[in-house]
Amino acid sequence: MRDSDRDIIRNLNLFCDMQPQRFEALLTAAYAQQFPAHVDLIREGEPADFLYVVLEGCVELFSASHGRESSLAIVTPVSTFILAATIKDAPYLMSARTIAPSKLLLMPSGNVREAFDHDPAFARAIVTELATCYRGVVKSMKNLKLRTAIERVGNYIVRLHDKSGHADIVELPFGKRNLASILGMTPENLSRAFGALQSHGILMDGARIEITDRAALEAICKPNPLIDDPRS
Amino acid sequence: MRDSDRDIIRNLNLFCDMQPQRFEALLTAAYAQQFPAHVDLIREGEPADFLYVVLEGCVELFSASHGRESSLAIVTPVSTFILAATIKDAPYLMSARTIAPSKLLLMPSGNVREAFDHDPAFARAIVTELATCYRGVVKSMKNLKLRTAIERVGNYIVRLHDKSGHADIVELPFGKRNLASILGMTPENLSRAFGALQSHGILMDGARIEITDRAALEAICKPNPLIDDPRS
DNA sequence: TTCATACATTGATATTGATCAATCGGCAGT
DNA sequence: ACTGCCGATTGATCAATATCAATGTATGAA
């Protein structure tokens, strides 16, 4: 593993307070690997052998049941995924695949649990991370149950706008097909939602979105910090 | 607090491995209180002053935004709620109200965090509890995104049937209005779903449901352990 | 008991979102 | 450049769910 990767991982909230030798031991047991796009990484139901860290690229977490399929989250650098299954030593509840060429770090679950048991700072960090993940899913749930499709799309754009530091033009970080699934709708309806929002402060151009009237956009999609704010 | 309550709390997964004096200290700072039905307990957005334990009764966790409202969970004895907000010292993401007369234990969040920092066994238990909660919400999410309304209702009945130890007749543990909201539909559509399922192995009689043909019920609602099994 | 109230049910209708089908457009490989 | 393919778009239609309205039913208070 390259030193630059090492430093990036070391600076993640999850690892930054670990005892140095514990961290080294964990890294030694782990290995980084490069994957092409559209590769299946894990399948729901399988035992949680590894904790994953996305170093570069993009990973989709999804689930399928009886012919239907839906994305539950998209993980971008630098974050971990399937921490809960690793901690509980339980089967994965979601499948994962790359949606772009990606560099991932795989940490054997047993080593993670061992570090958890012997390093209080790491234990603390894991609890905070888990609580954050939990609150993230609760927010997704509220997004789905309390909003219409157009409101979900509008609020997604508002968040992009915020993340960009209120740039005039923002770009979708992945394909519309994936975005539609995350937002709980079909690609066709996502297209129509983008179309409808063009009379409410945005201008679409492929994957590029110009925000022409933020106030109008907010008026139609009614953002709510207890759903949208990633910090709260 | 009554000794019987004390023992019940002590035997919860969350508290059973705590150091005795830590547990006593936590209990001393906490207080039990009786509430009537339909009382608001907390409102989303407020600071998480307490961790709650439901000793008796029934509590609904819900969220409202711009005129719409939806239940996210119903907590029955004996379990805790809003652990994540307590741990992160962050605002509640959900509101809570009693739906039946309830006895609750309120533990000041500061004391919980302090116990967490000084009692490794308690820390371990909290992580496991949080991971379980996280996986619970993920399952709810899959339930919502991958299933139709009728399938959600059918699987809810299947789970009730399992919990009862396959009794011929099971009873809804709370009102249909609340159930409809949990399952992401209107009360009218829940009624119609129950009606439709009567040709697929059940017989409704108010809050009582007779399971006449479990195989037929499963055929229509296609249970999936990675969504329905509370242990996985 | 009676009344008032909230909940549940049922039917009619409206709305939302999904599906189906056709077309367009960009991008990779040859 | 040409070709083939995949993703996005658009329109037409269908299915699922919500809403509205009316009625029925159980429950608790006076």
JSON list of C-alpha atoms in Angstrom, two decimals, chain B residues 18-229:
[
{"chain": "B", "resi": 18, "resn": "MET", "atom": "CA", "xyz": [-22.28, -3.40, 33.31]},
{"chain": "B", "resi": 19, "resn": "GLN", "atom": "CA", "xyz": [-20.16, -3.05, 36.40]},
{"chain": "B", "resi": 20, "resn": "PRO", "atom": "CA", "xyz": [-22.56, -3.17, 39.40]},
{"chain": "B", "resi": 21, "resn": "GLN", "atom": "CA", "xyz": [-21.64, 0.23, 40.84]},
{"chain": "B", "resi": 22, "resn": "ARG", "atom": "CA", "xyz": [-21.87, 1.91, 37.43]},
{"chain": "B", "resi": 23, "resn": "PHE", "atom": "CA", "xyz": [-25.29, 0.44, 36.94]},
{"chain": "B", "resi": 24, "resn": "GLU", "atom": "CA", "xyz": [-26.42, 1.69, 40.35]},
{"chain": "B", "resi": 25, "resn": "ALA", "atom": "CA", "xyz": [-25.06, 5.14, 39.63]},
{"chain": "B", "resi": 26, "resn": "LEU", "atom": "CA", "xyz": [-26.90, 5.25, 36.30]},
{"chain": "B", "resi": 27, "resn": "LEU", "atom": "CA", "xyz": [-30.14, 4.14, 37.95]},
{"chain": "B", "resi": 28, "resn": "THR", "atom": "CA", "xyz": [-29.81, 6.71, 40.70]},
{"chain": "B", "resi": 29, "resn": "ALA", "atom": "CA", "xyz": [-29.56, 9.50, 38.15]},
{"chain": "B", "resi": 30, "resn": "ALA", "atom": "CA", "xyz": [-32.55, 8.11, 36.24]},
{"chain": "B", "resi": 31, "resn": "TYR", "atom": "CA", "xyz": [-36.20, 8.23, 37.12]},
{"chain": "B", "resi": 32, "resn": "ALA", "atom": "CA", "xyz": [-39.21, 6.18, 36.20]},
{"chain": "B", "resi": 33, "resn": "GLN", "atom": "CA", "xyz": [-42.42, 7.91, 35.30]},
{"chain": "B", "resi": 34, "resn": "GLN", "atom": "CA", "xyz": [-45.94, 6.91, 34.36]},
{"chain": "B", "resi": 35, "resn": "PHE", "atom": "CA", "xyz": [-47.56, 8.60, 31.33]},
{"chain": "B", "resi": 36, "resn": "PRO", "atom": "CA", "xyz": [-51.14, 8.44, 30.04]},
{"chain": "B", "resi": 37, "resn": "ALA", "atom": "CA", "xyz": [-51.86, 7.53, 26.42]},
{"chain": "B", "resi": 38, "resn": "HIS", "atom": "CA", "xyz": [-51.35, 10.07, 23.64]},
{"chain": "B", "resi": 39, "resn": "VAL", "atom": "CA", "xyz": [-48.82, 12.21, 25.45]},
{"chain": "B", "resi": 40, "resn": "ASP", "atom": "CA", "xyz": [-46.01, 13.88, 23.53]},
{"chain": "B", "resi": 41, "resn": "LEU", "atom": "CA", "xyz": [-42.67, 12.84, 25.00]},
{"chain": "B", "resi": 42, "resn": "ILE", "atom": "CA", "xyz": [-40.09, 14.44, 22.74]},
{"chain": "B", "resi": 43, "resn": "ARG", "atom": "CA", "xyz": [-40.10, 16.58, 19.63]},
{"chain": "B", "resi": 44, "resn": "GLU", "atom": "CA", "xyz": [-37.64, 16.13, 16.79]},
{"chain": "B", "resi": 45, "resn": "GLY", "atom": "CA", "xyz": [-34.97, 18.81, 16.69]},
{"chain": "B", "resi": 46, "resn": "GLU", "atom": "CA", "xyz": [-34.70, 19.16, 20.44]},
{"chain": "B", "resi": 47, "resn": "PRO", "atom": "CA", "xyz": [-31.46, 18.26, 22.23]},
{"chain": "B", "resi": 48, "resn": "ALA", "atom": "CA", "xyz": [-31.27, 14.63, 23.39]},
{"chain": "B", "resi": 49, "resn": "ASP", "atom": "CA", "xyz": [-31.48, 15.11, 27.13]},
{"chain": "B", "resi": 50, "resn": "PHE", "atom": "CA", "xyz": [-32.51, 11.59, 27.98]},
{"chain": "B", "resi": 51, "resn": "LEU", "atom": "CA", "xyz": [-32.20, 8.01, 26.91]},
{"chain": "B", "resi": 52, "resn": "TYR", "atom": "CA", "xyz": [-35.61, 6.36, 27.29]},
{"chain": "B", "resi": 53, "resn": "VAL", "atom": "CA", "xyz": [-36.49, 2.83, 28.31]},
{"chain": "B", "resi": 54, "resn": "VAL", "atom": "CA", "xyz": [-40.04, 1.57, 27.77]},
{"chain": "B", "resi": 55, "resn": "LEU", "atom": "CA", "xyz": [-40.94, -0.53, 30.82]},
{"chain": "B", "resi": 56, "resn": "GLU", "atom": "CA", "xyz": [-44.67, -0.87, 30.13]},
{"chain": "B", "resi": 57, "resn": "GLY", "atom": "CA", "xyz": [-47.02, 0.39, 27.45]},
{"chain": "B", "resi": 58, "resn": "CYS", "atom": "CA", "xyz": [-46.22, 1.46, 23.93]},
{"chain": "B", "resi": 59, "resn": "VAL", "atom": "CA", "xyz": [-44.41, 4.42, 22.35]},
{"chain": "B", "resi": 60, "resn": "GLU", "atom": "CA", "xyz": [-44.62, 5.65, 18.76]},
{"chain": "B", "resi": 61, "resn": "LEU", "atom": "CA", "xyz": [-41.60, 7.24, 17.08]},
{"chain": "B", "resi": 62, "resn": "PHE", "atom": "CA", "xyz": [-42.70, 9.49, 14.24]},
{"chain": "B", "resi": 63, "resn": "SER", "atom": "CA", "xyz": [-41.68, 12.43, 12.16]},
{"chain": "B", "resi": 64, "resn": "ALA", "atom": "CA", "xyz": [-43.56, 15.31, 10.60]},
{"chain": "B", "resi": 65, "resn": "SER", "atom": "CA", "xyz": [-42.52, 17.71, 7.88]},
{"chain": "B", "resi": 66, "resn": "HIS", "atom": "CA", "xyz": [-44.61, 20.34, 6.15]},
{"chain": "B", "resi": 67, "resn": "GLY", "atom": "CA", "xyz": [-47.98, 18.88, 7.00]},
{"chain": "B", "resi": 68, "resn": "ARG", "atom": "CA", "xyz": [-47.15, 15.24, 6.39]},
{"chain": "B", "resi": 69, "resn": "GLU", "atom": "CA", "xyz": [-46.50, 12.77, 9.20]},
{"chain": "B", "resi": 70, "resn": "SER", "atom": "CA", "xyz": [-45.28, 9.20, 9.34]},
{"chain": "B", "resi": 71, "resn": "SER", "atom": "CA", "xyz": [-44.48, 6.61, 12.00]},
{"chain": "B", "resi": 72, "resn": "LEU", "atom": "CA", "xyz": [-40.97, 5.24, 11.83]},
{"chain": "B", "resi": 73, "resn": "ALA", "atom": "CA", "xyz": [-41.13, 2.70, 14.66]},
{"chain": "B", "resi": 74, "resn": "ILE", "atom": "CA", "xyz": [-43.22, 1.52, 17.56]},
{"chain": "B", "resi": 75, "resn": "VAL", "atom": "CA", "xyz": [-41.35, 0.63, 20.70]},
{"chain": "B", "resi": 76, "resn": "THR", "atom": "CA", "xyz": [-42.74, -2.00, 23.05]},
{"chain": "B", "resi": 77, "resn": "PRO", "atom": "CA", "xyz": [-41.39, -3.27, 26.41]},
{"chain": "B", "resi": 78, "resn": "VAL", "atom": "CA", "xyz": [-38.66, -3.74, 27.22]},
{"chain": "B", "resi": 79, "resn": "SER", "atom": "CA", "xyz": [-36.48, -1.67, 24.91]},
{"chain": "B", "resi": 80, "resn": "THR", "atom": "CA", "xyz": [-34.71, 1.65, 24.68]},
{"chain": "B", "resi": 81, "resn": "PHE", "atom": "CA", "xyz": [-35.17, 4.37, 22.14]},
{"chain": "B", "resi": 82, "resn": "ILE", "atom": "CA", "xyz": [-33.15, 7.25, 20.69]},
{"chain": "B", "resi": 83, "resn": "LEU", "atom": "CA", "xyz": [-29.83, 5.75, 21.67]},
{"chain": "B", "resi": 84, "resn": "ALA", "atom": "CA", "xyz": [-28.02, 7.26, 18.68]},
{"chain": "B", "resi": 85, "resn": "ALA", "atom": "CA", "xyz": [-28.96, 10.86, 19.54]},
{"chain": "B", "resi": 86, "resn": "THR", "atom": "CA", "xyz": [-27.91, 10.27, 23.16]},
{"chain": "B", "resi": 87, "resn": "ILE", "atom": "CA", "xyz": [-24.52, 8.90, 22.14]},
{"chain": "B", "resi": 88, "resn": "LYS", "atom": "CA", "xyz": [-23.80, 11.62, 19.61]},
{"chain": "B", "resi": 89, "resn": "ASP", "atom": "CA", "xyz": [-25.24, 14.35, 21.82]},
{"chain": "B", "resi": 90, "resn": "ALA", "atom": "CA", "xyz": [-27.18, 15.43, 18.73]},
{"chain": "B", "resi": 91, "resn": "PRO", "atom": "CA", "xyz": [-30.78, 16.57, 18.29]},
{"chain": "B", "resi": 92, "resn": "TYR", "atom": "CA", "xyz": [-33.52, 13.96, 18.10]},
{"chain": "B", "resi": 93, "resn": "LEU", "atom": "CA", "xyz": [-34.41, 13.01, 14.53]},
{"chain": "B", "resi": 94, "resn": "MET", "atom": "CA", "xyz": [-37.80, 11.62, 15.57]},
{"chain": "B", "resi": 95, "resn": "SER", "atom": "CA", "xyz": [-40.61, 12.74, 17.81]},
{"chain": "B", "resi": 96, "resn": "ALA", "atom": "CA", "xyz": [-42.13, 10.36, 20.34]},
{"chain": "B", "resi": 97, "resn": "ARG", "atom": "CA", "xyz": [-45.56, 9.97, 21.91]},
{"chain": "B", "resi": 98, "resn": "THR", "atom": "CA", "xyz": [-47.24, 7.30, 23.97]},
{"chain": "B", "resi": 99, "resn": "ILE", "atom": "CA", "xyz": [-49.99, 5.37, 22.22]},
{"chain": "B", "resi": 100, "resn": "ALA", "atom": "CA", "xyz": [-51.02, 3.57, 25.40]},
{"chain": "B", "resi": 101, "resn": "PRO", "atom": "CA", "xyz": [-50.55, 4.35, 29.09]},
{"chain": "B", "resi": 102, "resn": "SER", "atom": "CA", "xyz": [-46.84, 3.72, 29.60]},
{"chain": "B", "resi": 103, "resn": "LYS", "atom": "CA", "xyz": [-44.20, 3.50, 32.25]},
{"chain": "B", "resi": 104, "resn": "LEU", "atom": "CA", "xyz": [-40.88, 4.91, 31.07]},
{"chain": "B", "resi": 105, "resn": "LEU", "atom": "CA", "xyz": [-37.43, 5.22, 32.51]},
{"chain": "B", "resi": 106, "resn": "LEU", "atom": "CA", "xyz": [-35.55, 8.41, 31.69]},
{"chain": "B", "resi": 107, "resn": "MET", "atom": "CA", "xyz": [-31.77, 8.34, 31.91]},
{"chain": "B", "resi": 108, "resn": "PRO", "atom": "CA", "xyz": [-29.92, 11.65, 31.58]},
{"chain": "B", "resi": 109, "resn": "SER", "atom": "CA", "xyz": [-27.80, 11.48, 28.41]},
{"chain": "B", "resi": 110, "resn": "GLY", "atom": "CA", "xyz": [-24.71, 12.83, 30.13]},
{"chain": "B", "resi": 111, "resn": "ASN", "atom": "CA", "xyz": [-24.73, 9.97, 32.60]},
{"chain": "B", "resi": 112, "resn": "VAL", "atom": "CA", "xyz": [-25.14, 7.43, 29.81]},
{"chain": "B", "resi": 113, "resn": "ARG", "atom": "CA", "xyz": [-22.17, 8.86, 27.93]},
{"chain": "B", "resi": 114, "resn": "GLU", "atom": "CA", "xyz": [-20.11, 8.92, 31.08]},
{"chain": "B", "resi": 115, "resn": "ALA", "atom": "CA", "xyz": [-20.88, 5.27, 31.78]},
{"chain": "B", "resi": 116, "resn": "PHE", "atom": "CA", "xyz": [-20.02, 4.51, 28.18]},
{"chain": "B", "resi": 117, "resn": "ASP", "atom": "CA", "xyz": [-16.61, 6.13, 28.56]},
{"chain": "B", "resi": 118, "resn": "HIS", "atom": "CA", "xyz": [-15.70, 4.28, 31.75]},
{"chain": "B", "resi": 119, "resn": "ASP", "atom": "CA", "xyz": [-17.27, 0.85, 31.42]},
{"chain": "B", "resi": 120, "resn": "PRO", "atom": "CA", "xyz": [-15.93, -1.26, 28.53]},
{"chain": "B", "resi": 121, "resn": "ALA", "atom": "CA", "xyz": [-18.65, -3.88, 28.84]},
{"chain": "B", "resi": 122, "resn": "PHE", "atom": "CA", "xyz": [-21.30, -1.19, 28.60]},
{"chain": "B", "resi": 123, "resn": "ALA", "atom": "CA", "xyz": [-19.50, 0.30, 25.59]},
{"chain": "B", "resi": 124, "resn": "ARG", "atom": "CA", "xyz": [-19.51, -3.10, 23.93]},
{"chain": "B", "resi": 125, "resn": "ALA", "atom": "CA", "xyz": [-23.23, -3.50, 24.62]},
{"chain": "B", "resi": 126, "resn": "ILE", "atom": "CA", "xyz": [-24.02, -0.09, 23.20]},
{"chain": "B", "resi": 127, "resn": "VAL", "atom": "CA", "xyz": [-22.19, -0.84, 19.97]},
{"chain": "B", "resi": 128, "resn": "THR", "atom": "CA", "xyz": [-24.06, -4.08, 19.55]},
{"chain": "B", "resi": 129, "resn": "GLU", "atom": "CA", "xyz": [-27.35, -2.38, 20.30]},
{"chain": "B", "resi": 130, "resn": "LEU", "atom": "CA", "xyz": [-26.62, 0.41, 17.82]},
{"chain": "B", "resi": 131, "resn": "ALA", "atom": "CA", "xyz": [-25.59, -2.06, 15.13]},
{"chain": "B", "resi": 132, "resn": "THR", "atom": "CA", "xyz": [-28.85, -3.94, 15.73]},
{"chain": "B", "resi": 133, "resn": "CYS", "atom": "CA", "xyz": [-30.85, -0.72, 15.45]},
{"chain": "B", "resi": 134, "resn": "TYR", "atom": "CA", "xyz": [-29.02, 0.21, 12.27]},
{"chain": "B", "resi": 135, "resn": "ARG", "atom": "CA", "xyz": [-29.75, -3.12, 10.69]},
{"chain": "B", "resi": 136, "resn": "GLY", "atom": "CA", "xyz": [-33.36, -2.78, 11.78]},
{"chain": "B", "resi": 137, "resn": "VAL", "atom": "CA", "xyz": [-33.78, 0.47, 9.88]},
{"chain": "B", "resi": 138, "resn": "VAL", "atom": "CA", "xyz": [-32.04, -0.98, 6.83]},
{"chain": "B", "resi": 139, "resn": "LYS", "atom": "CA", "xyz": [-34.54, -3.84, 6.88]},
{"chain": "B", "resi": 140, "resn": "SER", "atom": "CA", "xyz": [-37.44, -1.38, 7.12]},
{"chain": "B", "resi": 141, "resn": "MET", "atom": "CA", "xyz": [-36.00, 0.47, 4.18]},
{"chain": "B", "resi": 142, "resn": "LYS", "atom": "CA", "xyz": [-35.79, -2.70, 2.12]},
{"chain": "B", "resi": 143, "resn": "ASN", "atom": "CA", "xyz": [-39.33, -3.58, 3.15]},
{"chain": "B", "resi": 144, "resn": "LEU", "atom": "CA", "xyz": [-40.54, -0.21, 1.86]},
{"chain": "B", "resi": 145, "resn": "LYS", "atom": "CA", "xyz": [-38.53, -0.04, -1.35]},
{"chain": "B", "resi": 146, "resn": "LEU", "atom": "CA", "xyz": [-38.75, -3.64, -2.51]},
{"chain": "B", "resi": 147, "resn": "ARG", "atom": "CA", "xyz": [-42.34, -4.56, -1.68]},
{"chain": "B", "resi": 148, "resn": "THR", "atom": "CA", "xyz": [-45.87, -3.57, -2.55]},
{"chain": "B", "resi": 149, "resn": "ALA", "atom": "CA", "xyz": [-48.34, -2.53, 0.12]},
{"chain": "B", "resi": 150, "resn": "ILE", "atom": "CA", "xyz": [-50.03, -5.94, 0.15]},
{"chain": "B", "resi": 151, "resn": "GLU", "atom": "CA", "xyz": [-46.72, -7.75, 0.52]},
{"chain": "B", "resi": 152, "resn": "ARG", "atom": "CA", "xyz": [-45.76, -5.52, 3.45]},
{"chain": "B", "resi": 153, "resn": "VAL", "atom": "CA", "xyz": [-49.04, -6.27, 5.21]},
{"chain": "B", "resi": 154, "resn": "GLY", "atom": "CA", "xyz": [-48.78, -9.98, 4.48]},
{"chain": "B", "resi": 155, "resn": "ASN", "atom": "CA", "xyz": [-45.25, -10.19, 5.82]},
{"chain": "B", "resi": 156, "resn": "TYR", "atom": "CA", "xyz": [-46.25, -8.27, 8.91]},
{"chain": "B", "resi": 157, "resn": "ILE", "atom": "CA", "xyz": [-48.87, -10.95, 9.60]},
{"chain": "B", "resi": 158, "resn": "VAL", "atom": "CA", "xyz": [-46.34, -13.71, 8.94]},
{"chain": "B", "resi": 159, "resn": "ARG", "atom": "CA", "xyz": [-44.01, -12.17, 11.52]},
{"chain": "B", "resi": 160, "resn": "LEU", "atom": "CA", "xyz": [-46.84, -11.90, 14.06]},
{"chain": "B", "resi": 161, "resn": "HIS", "atom": "CA", "xyz": [-47.62, -15.55, 13.40]},
{"chain": "B", "resi": 162, "resn": "ASP", "atom": "CA", "xyz": [-44.00, -16.52, 14.03]},
{"chain": "B", "resi": 163, "resn": "LYS", "atom": "CA", "xyz": [-43.78, -14.45, 17.21]},
{"chain": "B", "resi": 164, "resn": "SER", "atom": "CA", "xyz": [-46.91, -16.12, 18.57]},
{"chain": "B", "resi": 165, "resn": "GLY", "atom": "CA", "xyz": [-45.34, -19.53, 18.06]},
{"chain": "B", "resi": 166, "resn": "HIS", "atom": "CA", "xyz": [-47.66, -20.28, 15.14]},
{"chain": "B", "resi": 167, "resn": "ALA", "atom": "CA", "xyz": [-50.90, -19.80, 17.02]},
{"chain": "B", "resi": 168, "resn": "ASP", "atom": "CA", "xyz": [-54.05, -20.16, 14.93]},
{"chain": "B", "resi": 169, "resn": "ILE", "atom": "CA", "xyz": [-55.19, -16.68, 15.85]},
{"chain": "B", "resi": 170, "resn": "VAL", "atom": "CA", "xyz": [-52.96, -13.63, 16.32]},
{"chain": "B", "resi": 171, "resn": "GLU", "atom": "CA", "xyz": [-53.90, -10.17, 17.53]},
{"chain": "B", "resi": 172, "resn": "LEU", "atom": "CA", "xyz": [-52.66, -6.80, 16.32]},
{"chain": "B", "resi": 173, "resn": "PRO", "atom": "CA", "xyz": [-50.61, -5.24, 19.12]},
{"chain": "B", "resi": 174, "resn": "PHE", "atom": "CA", "xyz": [-51.83, -1.68, 18.36]},
{"chain": "B", "resi": 175, "resn": "GLY", "atom": "CA", "xyz": [-54.35, 0.22, 16.27]},
{"chain": "B", "resi": 176, "resn": "LYS", "atom": "CA", "xyz": [-54.62, -0.13, 12.50]},
{"chain": "B", "resi": 177, "resn": "ARG", "atom": "CA", "xyz": [-54.07, 3.59, 12.07]},
{"chain": "B", "resi": 178, "resn": "ASN", "atom": "CA", "xyz": [-50.60, 3.26, 13.61]},
{"chain": "B", "resi": 179, "resn": "LEU", "atom": "CA", "xyz": [-49.89, 0.07, 11.74]},
{"chain": "B", "resi": 180, "resn": "ALA", "atom": "CA", "xyz": [-50.78, 1.68, 8.42]},
{"chain": "B", "resi": 181, "resn": "SER", "atom": "CA", "xyz": [-48.34, 4.51, 9.05]},
{"chain": "B", "resi": 182, "resn": "ILE", "atom": "CA", "xyz": [-45.55, 2.12, 10.03]},
{"chain": "B", "resi": 183, "resn": "LEU", "atom": "CA", "xyz": [-46.14, 0.13, 6.86]},
{"chain": "B", "resi": 184, "resn": "GLY", "atom": "CA", "xyz": [-46.11, 3.28, 4.72]},
{"chain": "B", "resi": 185, "resn": "MET", "atom": "CA", "xyz": [-49.73, 3.41, 3.60]},
{"chain": "B", "resi": 186, "resn": "THR", "atom": "CA", "xyz": [-53.05, 5.03, 4.48]},
{"chain": "B", "resi": 187, "resn": "PRO", "atom": "CA", "xyz": [-55.53, 3.37, 6.87]},
{"chain": "B", "resi": 188, "resn": "GLU", "atom": "CA", "xyz": [-57.94, 2.95, 3.94]},
{"chain": "B", "resi": 189, "resn": "ASN", "atom": "CA", "xyz": [-55.39, 0.99, 1.95]},
{"chain": "B", "resi": 190, "resn": "LEU", "atom": "CA", "xyz": [-54.48, -1.14, 4.96]},
{"chain": "B", "resi": 191, "resn": "SER", "atom": "CA", "xyz": [-58.15, -2.11, 5.21]},
{"chain": "B", "resi": 192, "resn": "ARG", "atom": "CA", "xyz": [-58.22, -3.03, 1.55]},
{"chain": "B", "resi": 193, "resn": "ALA", "atom": "CA", "xyz": [-54.98, -4.99, 1.88]},
{"chain": "B", "resi": 194, "resn": "PHE", "atom": "CA", "xyz": [-56.45, -7.02, 4.75]},
{"chain": "B", "resi": 195, "resn": "GLY", "atom": "CA", "xyz": [-59.50, -7.60, 2.59]},
{"chain": "B", "resi": 196, "resn": "ALA", "atom": "CA", "xyz": [-57.42, -8.76, -0.36]},
{"chain": "B", "resi": 197, "resn": "LEU", "atom": "CA", "xyz": [-55.39, -11.12, 1.82]},
{"chain": "B", "resi": 198, "resn": "GLN", "atom": "CA", "xyz": [-58.54, -12.91, 2.96]},
{"chain": "B", "resi": 199, "resn": "SER", "atom": "CA", "xyz": [-58.41, -14.92, -0.25]},
{"chain": "B", "resi": 200, "resn": "HIS", "atom": "CA", "xyz": [-54.81, -15.84, 0.58]},
{"chain": "B", "resi": 201, "resn": "GLY", "atom": "CA", "xyz": [-54.86, -17.68, 3.87]},
{"chain": "B", "resi": 202, "resn": "ILE", "atom": "CA", "xyz": [-56.17, -15.29, 6.52]},
{"chain": "B", "resi": 203, "resn": "LEU", "atom": "CA", "xyz": [-59.50, -14.34, 8.06]},
{"chain": "B", "resi": 204, "resn": "MET", "atom": "CA", "xyz": [-59.91, -10.91, 9.65]},
{"chain": "B", "resi": 205, "resn": "ASP", "atom": "CA", "xyz": [-62.10, -10.18, 12.64]},
{"chain": "B", "resi": 206, "resn": "GLY", "atom": "CA", "xyz": [-61.40, -6.72, 14.01]},
{"chain": "B", "resi": 207, "resn": "ALA", "atom": "CA", "xyz": [-57.95, -6.78, 15.55]},
{"chain": "B", "resi": 208, "resn": "ARG", "atom": "CA", "xyz": [-57.90, -10.58, 15.48]},
{"chain": "B", "resi": 209, "resn": "ILE", "atom": "CA", "xyz": [-56.47, -12.49, 12.51]},
{"chain": "B", "resi": 210, "resn": "GLU", "atom": "CA", "xyz": [-56.97, -16.18, 11.95]},
{"chain": "B", "resi": 211, "resn": "ILE", "atom": "CA", "xyz": [-54.21, -17.78, 9.89]},
{"chain": "B", "resi": 212, "resn": "THR", "atom": "CA", "xyz": [-56.02, -20.43, 7.88]},
{"chain": "B", "resi": 213, "resn": "ASP", "atom": "CA", "xyz": [-53.37, -21.23, 5.28]},
{"chain": "B", "resi": 214, "resn": "ARG", "atom": "CA", "xyz": [-49.86, -20.18, 6.07]},
{"chain": "B", "resi": 215, "resn": "ALA", "atom": "CA", "xyz": [-48.50, -21.57, 2.79]},
{"chain": "B", "resi": 216, "resn": "ALA", "atom": "CA", "xyz": [-50.93, -19.50, 0.73]},
{"chain": "B", "resi": 217, "resn": "LEU", "atom": "CA", "xyz": [-50.03, -16.42, 2.76]},
{"chain": "B", "resi": 218, "resn": "GLU", "atom": "CA", "xyz": [-46.32, -16.96, 2.17]},
{"chain": "B", "resi": 219, "resn": "ALA", "atom": "CA", "xyz": [-46.92, -17.57, -1.52]},
{"chain": "B", "resi": 220, "resn": "ILE", "atom": "CA", "xyz": [-48.45, -14.14, -1.93]},
{"chain": "B", "resi": 221, "resn": "CYS", "atom": "CA", "xyz": [-46.11, -12.12, 0.31]},
{"chain": "B", "resi": 222, "resn": "LYS", "atom": "CA", "xyz": [-42.80, -13.91, -0.28]},
{"chain": "B", "resi": 223, "resn": "PRO", "atom": "CA", "xyz": [-41.03, -13.55, 3.08]},
{"chain": "B", "resi": 224, "resn": "ASN", "atom": "CA", "xyz": [-37.27, -12.96, 3.04]},
{"chain": "B", "resi": 225, "resn": "PRO", "atom": "CA", "xyz": [-35.15, -13.52, 6.15]},
{"chain": "B", "resi": 226, "resn": "LEU", "atom": "CA", "xyz": [-32.84, -10.65, 5.19]},
{"chain": "B", "resi": 227, "resn": "ILE", "atom": "CA", "xyz": [-35.85, -8.33, 5.57]},
{"chain": "B", "resi": 228, "resn": "ASP", "atom": "CA", "xyz": [-38.09, -10.05, 8.08]},
{"chain": "B", "resi": 229, "resn": "ASP", "atom": "CA", "xyz": [-35.96, -12.06, 10.46]}
]
